[in-house]
PDB file of C-alpha atoms and ligand atoms in Angstrom:
ATOM      1  CA  UNK A   1    -202.855  40.934 -15.538  1.00  0.00           C
ATOM      2  CA  UNK A   2    -205.378  39.549 -17.894  1.00  0.00           C
ATOM      3  CA  UNK A   3    -204.105  39.943 -21.089  1.00  0.00           C
ATOM      4  CA  UNK A   4    -206.220  37.985 -24.172  1.00  0.00           C
ATOM      5  CA  UNK A   5    -205.823  36.819 -27.859  1.00  0.00           C
ATOM      6  CA  UNK A   6    -208.170  36.963 -30.719  1.00  0.00           C
ATOM      7  CA  UNK A   7    -208.433  37.104 -34.226  1.00  0.00           C
ATOM      8  CA  UNK A   8    -209.767  35.173 -36.688  1.00  0.00           C
ATOM      9  CA  UNK A   9    -209.456  31.241 -37.301  1.00  0.00           C
ATOM     10  CA  UNK A  10    -205.591  30.180 -38.057  1.00  0.00           C
ATOM     11  CA  UNK A  11    -204.881  34.109 -37.693  1.00  0.00           C
ATOM     12  CA  UNK A  12    -201.860  32.644 -35.335  1.00  0.00           C
ATOM     13  CA  UNK A  13    -203.139  33.551 -31.867  1.00  0.00           C
ATOM     14  CA  UNK A  14    -202.019  30.133 -30.280  1.00  0.00           C
ATOM     15  CA  UNK A  15    -198.204  30.647 -31.724  1.00  0.00           C
ATOM     16  CA  UNK A  16    -198.399  33.870 -30.541  1.00  0.00           C
ATOM     17  CA  UNK A  17    -199.833  33.036 -26.839  1.00  0.00           C
ATOM     18  CA  UNK A  18    -197.261  30.762 -26.561  1.00  0.00           C
ATOM     19  CA  UNK A  19    -194.668  32.842 -27.582  1.00  0.00           C
ATOM     20  CA  UNK A  20    -195.480  35.251 -25.333  1.00  0.00           C
ATOM     21  CA  UNK A  21    -196.103  33.209 -22.271  1.00  0.00           C
ATOM     22  CA  UNK A  22    -192.483  31.846 -22.987  1.00  0.00           C
ATOM     23  CA  UNK A  23    -191.366  35.422 -23.026  1.00  0.00           C
ATOM     24  CA  UNK A  24    -192.679  36.734 -19.712  1.00  0.00           C
ATOM     25  CA  UNK A  25    -191.817  33.719 -17.934  1.00  0.00           C
ATOM     26  CA  UNK A  26    -187.787  34.740 -18.633  1.00  0.00           C
ATOM     27  CA  UNK A  27    -188.911  37.729 -17.615  1.00  0.00           C
ATOM     28  CA  UNK A  28    -190.003  36.886 -14.476  1.00  0.00           C
ATOM     29  CA  UNK A  29    -193.516  36.563 -14.468  1.00  0.00           C
ATOM     30  CA  UNK A  30    -195.848  34.019 -13.072  1.00  0.00           C
ATOM     31  CA  UNK A  31    -197.737  32.918 -16.232  1.00  0.00           C
ATOM     32  CA  UNK A  32    -200.703  31.362 -16.475  1.00  0.00           C
ATOM     33  CA  UNK A  33    -201.489  29.941 -19.949  1.00  0.00           C
ATOM     34  CA  UNK A  34    -205.437  29.477 -20.823  1.00  0.00           C
ATOM     35  CA  UNK A  35    -207.783  28.923 -23.628  1.00  0.00           C
ATOM     36  CA  UNK A  36    -211.279  29.220 -24.656  1.00  0.00           C
ATOM     37  CA  UNK A  37    -213.561  27.456 -25.459  1.00  0.00           C
ATOM     38  CA  UNK A  38    -212.111  25.441 -22.189  1.00  0.00           C
ATOM     39  CA  UNK A  39    -209.267  26.386 -19.914  1.00  0.00           C
ATOM     40  CA  UNK A  40    -211.151  24.269 -16.718  1.00  0.00           C
ATOM     41  CA  UNK A  41    -212.629  20.996 -16.430  1.00  0.00           C
ATOM     42  CA  UNK A  42    -216.189  21.435 -16.792  1.00  0.00           C
ATOM     43  CA  UNK A  43    -215.321  24.352 -19.913  1.00  0.00           C
ATOM     44  CA  UNK A  44    -213.112  21.640 -21.511  1.00  0.00           C
ATOM     45  CA  UNK A  45    -216.437  19.260 -21.560  1.00  0.00           C
ATOM     46  CA  UNK A  46    -218.313  22.301 -22.811  1.00  0.00           C
ATOM     47  CA  UNK A  47    -215.585  22.798 -25.288  1.00  0.00           C
ATOM     48  CA  UNK A  48    -215.943  18.860 -26.695  1.00  0.00           C
ATOM     49  CA  UNK A  49    -219.933  19.439 -27.046  1.00  0.00           C
ATOM     50  CA  UNK A  50    -219.788  22.946 -29.116  1.00  0.00           C
ATOM     51  CA  UNK A  51    -216.383  22.122 -31.359  1.00  0.00           C
ATOM     52  CA  UNK A  52    -217.343  18.608 -32.334  1.00  0.00           C
ATOM     53  CA  UNK A  53    -220.222  16.397 -34.093  1.00  0.00           C
ATOM     54  CA  UNK A  54    -223.172  18.064 -35.811  1.00  0.00           C
ATOM     55  CA  UNK A  55    -222.749  21.846 -36.725  1.00  0.00           C
ATOM     56  CA  UNK A  56    -226.833  21.869 -36.671  1.00  0.00           C
ATOM     57  CA  UNK A  57    -226.178  19.992 -33.160  1.00  0.00           C
ATOM     58  CA  UNK A  58    -227.427  23.127 -31.053  1.00  0.00           C
ATOM     59  CA  UNK A  59    -229.248  26.286 -32.228  1.00  0.00           C
ATOM     60  CA  UNK A  60    -227.995  29.664 -32.411  1.00  0.00           C
ATOM     61  CA  UNK A  61    -229.148  30.720 -28.761  1.00  0.00           C
ATOM     62  CA  UNK A  62    -228.228  27.077 -27.141  1.00  0.00           C
ATOM     63  CA  UNK A  63    -224.828  27.637 -28.577  1.00  0.00           C
ATOM     64  CA  UNK A  64    -224.185  30.777 -27.248  1.00  0.00           C
ATOM     65  CA  UNK A  65    -225.651  29.417 -23.517  1.00  0.00           C
ATOM     66  CA  UNK A  66    -222.759  26.914 -23.570  1.00  0.00           C
ATOM     67  CA  UNK A  67    -220.164  29.088 -24.854  1.00  0.00           C
ATOM     68  CA  UNK A  68    -221.163  31.378 -22.017  1.00  0.00           C
ATOM     69  CA  UNK A  69    -221.321  28.794 -19.717  1.00  0.00           C
ATOM     70  CA  UNK A  70    -217.606  27.579 -20.283  1.00  0.00           C
ATOM     71  CA  UNK A  71    -216.708  31.383 -19.659  1.00  0.00           C
ATOM     72  CA  UNK A  72    -218.154  31.094 -16.346  1.00  0.00           C
ATOM     73  CA  UNK A  73    -216.901  28.343 -15.470  1.00  0.00           C
ATOM     74  CA  UNK A  74    -213.557  29.034 -16.421  1.00  0.00           C
ATOM     75  CA  UNK A  75    -213.424  32.721 -14.924  1.00  0.00           C
ATOM     76  CA  UNK A  76    -214.617  30.939 -11.393  1.00  0.00           C
ATOM     77  CA  UNK A  77    -212.156  28.215 -11.314  1.00  0.00           C
ATOM     78  CA  UNK A  78    -208.828  29.464 -12.800  1.00  0.00           C
ATOM     79  CA  UNK A  79    -209.066  32.930 -14.143  1.00  0.00           C
ATOM     80  CA  UNK A  80    -210.411  34.818 -11.404  1.00  0.00           C
ATOM     81  CA  UNK A  81    -208.082  32.931  -8.533  1.00  0.00           C
ATOM     82  CA  UNK A  82    -205.340  33.634 -10.649  1.00  0.00           C
ATOM     83  CA  UNK A  83    -205.579  36.864 -10.805  1.00  0.00           C
ATOM     84  CA  UNK A  84    -205.847  36.959  -7.320  1.00  0.00           C
ATOM     85  CA  UNK A  85    -202.611  35.369  -6.520  1.00  0.00           C
ATOM     86  CA  UNK A  86    -200.750  37.985  -8.724  1.00  0.00           C
ATOM     87  CA  UNK A  87    -200.390  35.548 -11.544  1.00  0.00           C
ATOM     88  CA  UNK A  88    -200.228  37.148 -15.194  1.00  0.00           C
ATOM     89  CA  UNK A  89    -203.079  35.049 -17.609  1.00  0.00           C
ATOM     90  CA  UNK A  90    -202.677  34.808 -20.714  1.00  0.00           C
ATOM     91  CA  UNK A  91    -205.795  33.384 -22.390  1.00  0.00           C
ATOM     92  CA  UNK A  92    -206.402  32.527 -26.376  1.00  0.00           C
ATOM     93  CA  UNK A  93    -209.842  33.848 -26.845  1.00  0.00           C
ATOM     94  CA  UNK A  94    -212.507  35.118 -24.808  1.00  0.00           C
ATOM     95  CA  UNK A  95    -215.119  36.570 -24.645  1.00  0.00           C
ATOM     96  CA  UNK A  96    -214.754  38.970 -28.095  1.00  0.00           C
ATOM     97  CA  UNK A  97    -214.892  35.408 -29.533  1.00  0.00           C
ATOM     98  CA  UNK A  98    -218.504  35.073 -28.753  1.00  0.00           C
ATOM     99  CA  UNK A  99    -219.001  38.803 -29.748  1.00  0.00           C
ATOM    100  CA  UNK A 100    -217.901  37.973 -32.991  1.00  0.00           C
ATOM    101  CA  UNK A 101    -218.608  34.041 -33.681  1.00  0.00           C
ATOM    102  CA  UNK A 102    -222.139  33.939 -31.916  1.00  0.00           C
ATOM    103  CA  UNK A 103    -223.050  37.885 -32.633  1.00  0.00           C
ATOM    104  CA  UNK A 104    -222.300  37.303 -36.269  1.00  0.00           C
ATOM    105  CA  UNK A 105    -222.028  33.611 -37.759  1.00  0.00           C
ATOM    106  CA  UNK A 106    -225.757  32.762 -37.202  1.00  0.00           C
ATOM    107  CA  UNK A 107    -227.975  35.723 -37.752  1.00  0.00           C
ATOM    108  CA  UNK A 108    -227.299  38.646 -35.009  1.00  0.00           C
ATOM    109  CA  UNK A 109    -227.376  37.846 -32.218  1.00  0.00           C
ATOM    110  CA  UNK A 110    -225.323  40.236 -30.876  1.00  0.00           C
ATOM    111  CA  UNK A 111    -227.932  41.935 -28.381  1.00  0.00           C
ATOM    112  CA  UNK A 112    -228.453  38.953 -26.538  1.00  0.00           C
ATOM    113  CA  UNK A 113    -224.385  38.151 -26.445  1.00  0.00           C
ATOM    114  CA  UNK A 114    -223.759  41.346 -24.275  1.00  0.00           C
ATOM    115  CA  UNK A 115    -226.599  41.366 -22.385  1.00  0.00           C
ATOM    116  CA  UNK A 116    -225.927  37.958 -21.330  1.00  0.00           C
ATOM    117  CA  UNK A 117    -221.887  39.476 -21.191  1.00  0.00           C
ATOM    118  CA  UNK A 118    -222.823  41.821 -18.719  1.00  0.00           C
ATOM    119  CA  UNK A 119    -225.307  39.406 -16.474  1.00  0.00           C
ATOM    120  CA  UNK A 120    -222.854  36.456 -16.129  1.00  0.00           C
ATOM    121  CA  UNK A 121    -219.089  37.623 -16.966  1.00  0.00           C
ATOM    122  CA  UNK A 122    -218.831  40.957 -15.956  1.00  0.00           C
ATOM    123  CA  UNK A 123    -215.317  41.567 -16.992  1.00  0.00           C
ATOM    124  CA  UNK A 124    -212.751  42.276 -19.803  1.00  0.00           C
ATOM    125  CA  UNK A 125    -209.352  41.683 -20.410  1.00  0.00           C
ATOM    126  CA  UNK A 126    -206.752  44.237 -19.459  1.00  0.00           C
ATOM    127  CA  UNK A 127    -205.160  43.652 -22.726  1.00  0.00           C
ATOM    128  CA  UNK A 128    -206.122  42.328 -25.599  1.00  0.00           C
ATOM    129  CA  UNK A 129    -204.169  41.449 -28.931  1.00  0.00           C
ATOM    130  CA  UNK A 130    -206.137  41.620 -31.974  1.00  0.00           C
ATOM    131  CA  UNK A 131    -204.054  39.347 -34.722  1.00  0.00           C
ATOM    132  CA  UNK A 132    -205.458  40.632 -38.131  1.00  0.00           C
ATOM    133  CA  UNK A 133    -204.790  39.093 -41.094  1.00  0.00           C
ATOM    134  CA  UNK A 134    -206.554  38.234 -44.745  1.00  0.00           C
ATOM    135  CA  UNK A 135    -209.102  35.050 -44.098  1.00  0.00           C
ATOM    136  CA  UNK A 136    -207.812  33.507 -47.057  1.00  0.00           C
ATOM    137  CA  UNK A 137    -204.190  33.388 -45.225  1.00  0.00           C
ATOM    138  CA  UNK A 138    -206.225  32.397 -42.391  1.00  0.00           C
ATOM    139  CA  UNK A 139    -208.124  29.480 -43.612  1.00  0.00           C
ATOM    140  CA  UNK A 140    -205.036  27.934 -45.327  1.00  0.00           C
ATOM    141  CA  UNK A 141    -203.353  28.183 -42.004  1.00  0.00           C
ATOM    142  CA  UNK A 142    -206.093  26.662 -40.212  1.00  0.00           C
ATOM    143  CA  UNK A 143    -206.858  23.976 -42.817  1.00  0.00           C
ATOM    144  CA  UNK A 144    -203.677  23.012 -42.327  1.00  0.00           C
ATOM    145  CA  UNK A 145    -203.851  20.995 -39.045  1.00  0.00           C
ATOM    146  CA  UNK A 146    -205.807  19.334 -39.808  1.00  0.00           C
ATOM    147  CA  UNK A 147    -208.124  18.654 -36.436  1.00  0.00           C
ATOM    148  CA  UNK A 148    -211.331  17.146 -35.743  1.00  0.00           C
ATOM    149  CA  UNK A 149    -212.733  20.795 -34.018  1.00  0.00           C
ATOM    150  CA  UNK A 150    -213.322  22.661 -37.885  1.00  0.00           C
ATOM    151  CA  UNK A 151    -216.471  23.508 -36.931  1.00  0.00           C
ATOM    152  CA  UNK A 152    -216.060  27.035 -37.422  1.00  0.00           C
ATOM    153  CA  UNK A 153    -213.322  27.041 -39.564  1.00  0.00           C
ATOM    154  CA  UNK A 154    -216.235  25.262 -42.267  1.00  0.00           C
ATOM    155  CA  UNK A 155    -218.172  28.518 -42.472  1.00  0.00           C
ATOM    156  CA  UNK A 156    -215.850  29.652 -45.233  1.00  0.00           C
ATOM    157  CA  UNK A 157    -214.055  32.932 -46.577  1.00  0.00           C
ATOM    158  CA  UNK A 158    -217.133  34.636 -46.779  1.00  0.00           C
ATOM    159  CA  UNK A 159    -217.893  34.574 -43.141  1.00  0.00           C
ATOM    160  CA  UNK A 160    -214.340  34.887 -42.162  1.00  0.00           C
ATOM    161  CA  UNK A 161    -214.497  38.012 -44.177  1.00  0.00           C
ATOM    162  CA  UNK A 162    -217.489  39.402 -41.707  1.00  0.00           C
ATOM    163  CA  UNK A 163    -215.243  38.372 -38.830  1.00  0.00           C
ATOM    164  CA  UNK A 164    -211.931  40.459 -39.884  1.00  0.00           C
ATOM    165  CA  UNK A 165    -214.383  43.266 -40.287  1.00  0.00           C
ATOM    166  CA  UNK A 166    -216.278  42.707 -36.939  1.00  0.00           C
ATOM    167  CA  UNK A 167    -212.675  42.382 -34.884  1.00  0.00           C
ATOM    168  CA  UNK A 168    -211.776  45.289 -36.937  1.00  0.00           C
ATOM    169  CA  UNK A 169    -214.671  47.412 -35.385  1.00  0.00           C
ATOM    170  CA  UNK A 170    -214.457  46.004 -32.189  1.00  0.00           C
ATOM    171  CA  UNK A 171    -210.902  47.749 -31.613  1.00  0.00           C
ATOM    172  CA  UNK A 172    -212.544  50.540 -32.855  1.00  0.00           C
ATOM    173  CA  UNK A 173    -214.770  50.482 -29.698  1.00  0.00           C
ATOM    174  CA  UNK A 174    -212.389  49.394 -27.121  1.00  0.00           C
ATOM    175  CA  UNK A 175    -209.471  51.278 -28.039  1.00  0.00           C
ATOM    176  CA  UNK A 176    -207.918  51.647 -24.434  1.00  0.00           C
ATOM    177  CA  UNK A 177    -207.581  47.775 -24.823  1.00  0.00           C
ATOM    178  CA  UNK A 178    -207.396  46.143 -27.865  1.00  0.00           C
ATOM    179  CA  UNK A 179    -204.104  46.414 -29.516  1.00  0.00           C
ATOM    180  CA  UNK A 180    -204.534  45.124 -33.211  1.00  0.00           C
ATOM    181  CA  UNK A 181    -201.599  43.306 -34.646  1.00  0.00           C
ATOM    182  CA  UNK A 182    -200.215  43.042 -38.288  1.00  0.00           C
ATOM    183  CA  UNK A 183    -200.381  38.867 -38.422  1.00  0.00           C
ATOM    184  CA  UNK A 184    -198.866  38.621 -41.773  1.00  0.00           C
ATOM    185  CA  UNK A 185    -195.446  39.211 -40.635  1.00  0.00           C
ATOM    186  CA  UNK A 186    -192.792  36.228 -39.852  1.00  0.00           C
ATOM    187  CA  UNK A 187    -193.725  34.863 -36.362  1.00  0.00           C
ATOM    188  CA  UNK A 188    -190.544  36.016 -35.053  1.00  0.00           C
ATOM    189  CA  UNK A 189    -191.554  39.244 -35.939  1.00  0.00           C
ATOM    190  CA  UNK A 190    -194.667  39.352 -34.396  1.00  0.00           C
ATOM    191  CA  UNK A 191    -193.997  38.419 -31.399  1.00  0.00           C
ATOM    192  CA  UNK A 192    -190.981  40.402 -30.535  1.00  0.00           C
ATOM    193  CA  UNK A 193    -193.866  43.412 -31.867  1.00  0.00           C
ATOM    194  CA  UNK A 194    -196.499  41.948 -29.150  1.00  0.00           C
ATOM    195  CA  UNK A 195    -193.521  41.554 -26.505  1.00  0.00           C
ATOM    196  CA  UNK A 196    -192.574  45.157 -26.554  1.00  0.00           C
ATOM    197  CA  UNK A 197    -196.172  45.787 -26.240  1.00  0.00           C
ATOM    198  CA  UNK A 198    -196.920  43.414 -23.373  1.00  0.00           C
ATOM    199  CA  UNK A 199    -193.883  44.523 -21.249  1.00  0.00           C
ATOM    200  CA  UNK A 200    -194.957  48.456 -21.467  1.00  0.00           C
ATOM    201  CA  UNK A 201    -198.227  47.827 -20.311  1.00  0.00           C
ATOM    202  CA  UNK A 202    -197.416  45.428 -17.955  1.00  0.00           C
ATOM    203  CA  UNK A 203    -195.390  48.145 -15.878  1.00  0.00           C
ATOM    204  CA  UNK A 204    -198.008  50.527 -16.568  1.00  0.00           C
ATOM    205  CA  UNK A 205    -200.371  47.816 -14.906  1.00  0.00           C
ATOM    206  CA  UNK A 206    -197.543  47.269 -12.322  1.00  0.00           C
ATOM    207  CA  UNK A 207    -197.156  50.321 -11.310  1.00  0.00           C
ATOM    208  CA  UNK A 208    -200.800  52.028 -11.098  1.00  0.00           C
ATOM    209  CA  UNK A 209    -201.620  51.221  -7.243  1.00  0.00           C
ATOM    210  CA  UNK A 210    -205.280  49.968  -6.502  1.00  0.00           C
ATOM    211  CA  UNK A 211    -208.117  51.988  -6.078  1.00  0.00           C
ATOM    212  CA  UNK A 212    -208.668  53.608  -2.868  1.00  0.00           C
ATOM    213  CA  UNK A 213    -210.778  51.875  -0.531  1.00  0.00           C
ATOM    214  CA  UNK A 214    -214.074  53.575   0.280  1.00  0.00           C
ATOM    215  CA  UNK A 215    -214.922  54.122   3.786  1.00  0.00           C
ATOM    216  CA  UNK A 216    -218.521  52.481   4.735  1.00  0.00           C
TER     217      UNK A 216
HETATM  218  P1  ADP B   1    -204.677  30.297 -34.464  1.00  0.00           P
HETATM  219  O1  ADP B   1    -204.638  30.018 -33.143  1.00  0.00           O
HETATM  220  O2  ADP B   1    -205.261  31.784 -34.693  1.00  0.00           O
HETATM  221  O3  ADP B   1    -205.969  29.434 -35.212  1.00  0.00           O
HETATM  222  P2  ADP B   1    -202.306  29.213 -34.907  1.00  0.00           P
HETATM  223  O4  ADP B   1    -200.907  29.812 -33.973  1.00  0.00           O
HETATM  224  O5  ADP B   1    -202.577  27.883 -34.344  1.00  0.00           O
HETATM  225  O6  ADP B   1    -203.317  29.712 -35.174  1.00  0.00           O
HETATM  226  O7  ADP B   1    -201.870  28.800 -36.536  1.00  0.00           O
HETATM  227  C1  ADP B   1    -202.260  28.546 -37.400  1.00  0.00           C
HETATM  228  C2  ADP B   1    -201.178  28.009 -38.541  1.00  0.00           C
HETATM  229  O8  ADP B   1    -200.156  29.007 -39.064  1.00  0.00           O
HETATM  230  C3  ADP B   1    -200.028  26.661 -37.497  1.00  0.00           C
HETATM  231  O9  ADP B   1    -199.999  25.761 -38.286  1.00  0.00           O
HETATM  232  C4  ADP B   1    -198.948  27.694 -37.635  1.00  0.00           C
HETATM  233  O10 ADP B   1    -198.247  26.926 -37.309  1.00  0.00           O
HETATM  234  C5  ADP B   1    -199.104  28.916 -38.464  1.00  0.00           C
HETATM  235  N1  ADP B   1    -198.398  30.005 -38.074  1.00  0.00           N
HETATM  236  C6  ADP B   1    -198.881  30.811 -37.429  1.00  0.00           C
HETATM  237  N2  ADP B   1    -198.547  31.911 -37.458  1.00  0.00           N
HETATM  238  C7  ADP B   1    -197.636  32.515 -38.488  1.00  0.00           C
HETATM  239  C8  ADP B   1    -196.740  33.463 -39.062  1.00  0.00           C
HETATM  240  N3  ADP B   1    -196.781  34.392 -38.621  1.00  0.00           N
HETATM  241  N4  ADP B   1    -196.753  32.987 -40.603  1.00  0.00           N
HETATM  242  C9  ADP B   1    -197.039  31.734 -41.266  1.00  0.00           C
HETATM  243  N5  ADP B   1    -197.767  30.500 -40.716  1.00  0.00           N
HETATM  244  C10 ADP B   1    -198.378  31.109 -39.159  1.00  0.00           C
HETATM  245  P1  TYD B   2    -209.778  27.944 -31.463  1.00  0.00           P
HETATM  246  O1  TYD B   2    -209.389  26.647 -30.995  1.00  0.00           O
HETATM  247  O2  TYD B   2    -209.276  29.227 -30.730  1.00  0.00           O
HETATM  248  O3  TYD B   2    -209.304  28.112 -33.180  1.00  0.00           O
HETATM  249  P2  TYD B   2    -208.363  28.240 -33.969  1.00  0.00           P
HETATM  250  O4  TYD B   2    -206.464  28.044 -33.712  1.00  0.00           O
HETATM  251  O5  TYD B   2    -208.772  27.643 -35.416  1.00  0.00           O
HETATM  252  O6  TYD B   2    -208.838  29.874 -33.572  1.00  0.00           O
HETATM  253  O7  TYD B   2    -211.413  28.256 -30.946  1.00  0.00           O
HETATM  254  C1  TYD B   2    -212.432  27.032 -31.825  1.00  0.00           C
HETATM  255  C2  TYD B   2    -213.167  27.655 -32.130  1.00  0.00           C
HETATM  256  O8  TYD B   2    -214.949  28.076 -31.582  1.00  0.00           O
HETATM  257  C3  TYD B   2    -212.752  29.078 -33.117  1.00  0.00           C
HETATM  258  O9  TYD B   2    -213.296  28.786 -34.359  1.00  0.00           O
HETATM  259  C4  TYD B   2    -213.860  30.128 -33.082  1.00  0.00           C
HETATM  260  C5  TYD B   2    -215.139  29.511 -31.574  1.00  0.00           C
HETATM  261  N1  TYD B   2    -215.108  29.972 -30.930  1.00  0.00           N
HETATM  262  C6  TYD B   2    -216.561  30.202 -30.559  1.00  0.00           C
HETATM  263  O10 TYD B   2    -217.394  30.722 -31.694  1.00  0.00           O
HETATM  264  N2  TYD B   2    -216.688  31.237 -29.629  1.00  0.00           N
HETATM  265  C7  TYD B   2    -216.622  31.829 -28.720  1.00  0.00           C
HETATM  266  O11 TYD B   2    -216.688  32.130 -27.592  1.00  0.00           O
HETATM  267  C8  TYD B   2    -214.950  31.208 -28.745  1.00  0.00           C
HETATM  268  C9  TYD B   2    -213.982  31.357 -27.637  1.00  0.00           C
HETATM  269  C10 TYD B   2    -214.589  30.459 -29.361  1.00  0.00           C
END
């Protein structure tokens, strides 16, 4: 099963992805933890290109291509083989982030984002946890980390508000895949909520027989 975490910067995705991986391993699942942009050697190199340095370095379109190239490599090298081996993949951000960040942040590129996704990626996670918090809280948390990858956090509160609304709209578009999680609670409380939901989804996923082969 392929599980992703989404939400604005500082919403608690990494914290919760880590907690879920740990809890599912305790349950006996074979879990692969990964993240985007990155997750494979080539995609990690692209991560440095898009998240560090001058924000004006890439046009909006070039940036979209770089994120998509990173995702394609990550899928080919890590995600698809892990799923084929029967492992559970937990990914911190996936294509919903591109729909929001590249789709919204530098002009309306959503049509191009969707077209490129269909052509080059062509798959969604089985389950997505959208951690929803007030952007003021997210920004305060993200700033507290003091990293070198400030690129998108630097866009400020107005953009993060648009992202939050966009993510919630996306949850409406994909109601069977995306579960909205209240991220304003204590980390342990959020983790327990997510674990209960993941266990349920995994039980369902594992009891569903693979589609019957169509005779040729
Ligand atoms: P994201 O991956 O969404 O950017 P992180 O998991 O890195 O978010 O969390 C951002 C910061 O907020 C970290 O310093 C983390 O320790 C803290 N944090 C995460 N979840 C919570 C929470 N529920 N309450 C308070 N602080 C949190
Ligand atoms: P991440 O390390 O998850 O940042 P954070 O922990 O602050 O949420 O992601 C790095 C940044 O990359 C984040 O600001 C969102 C951005 N991003 C995109 O713009 N497009 C994408 O497709 C992905 C996966 C991330």
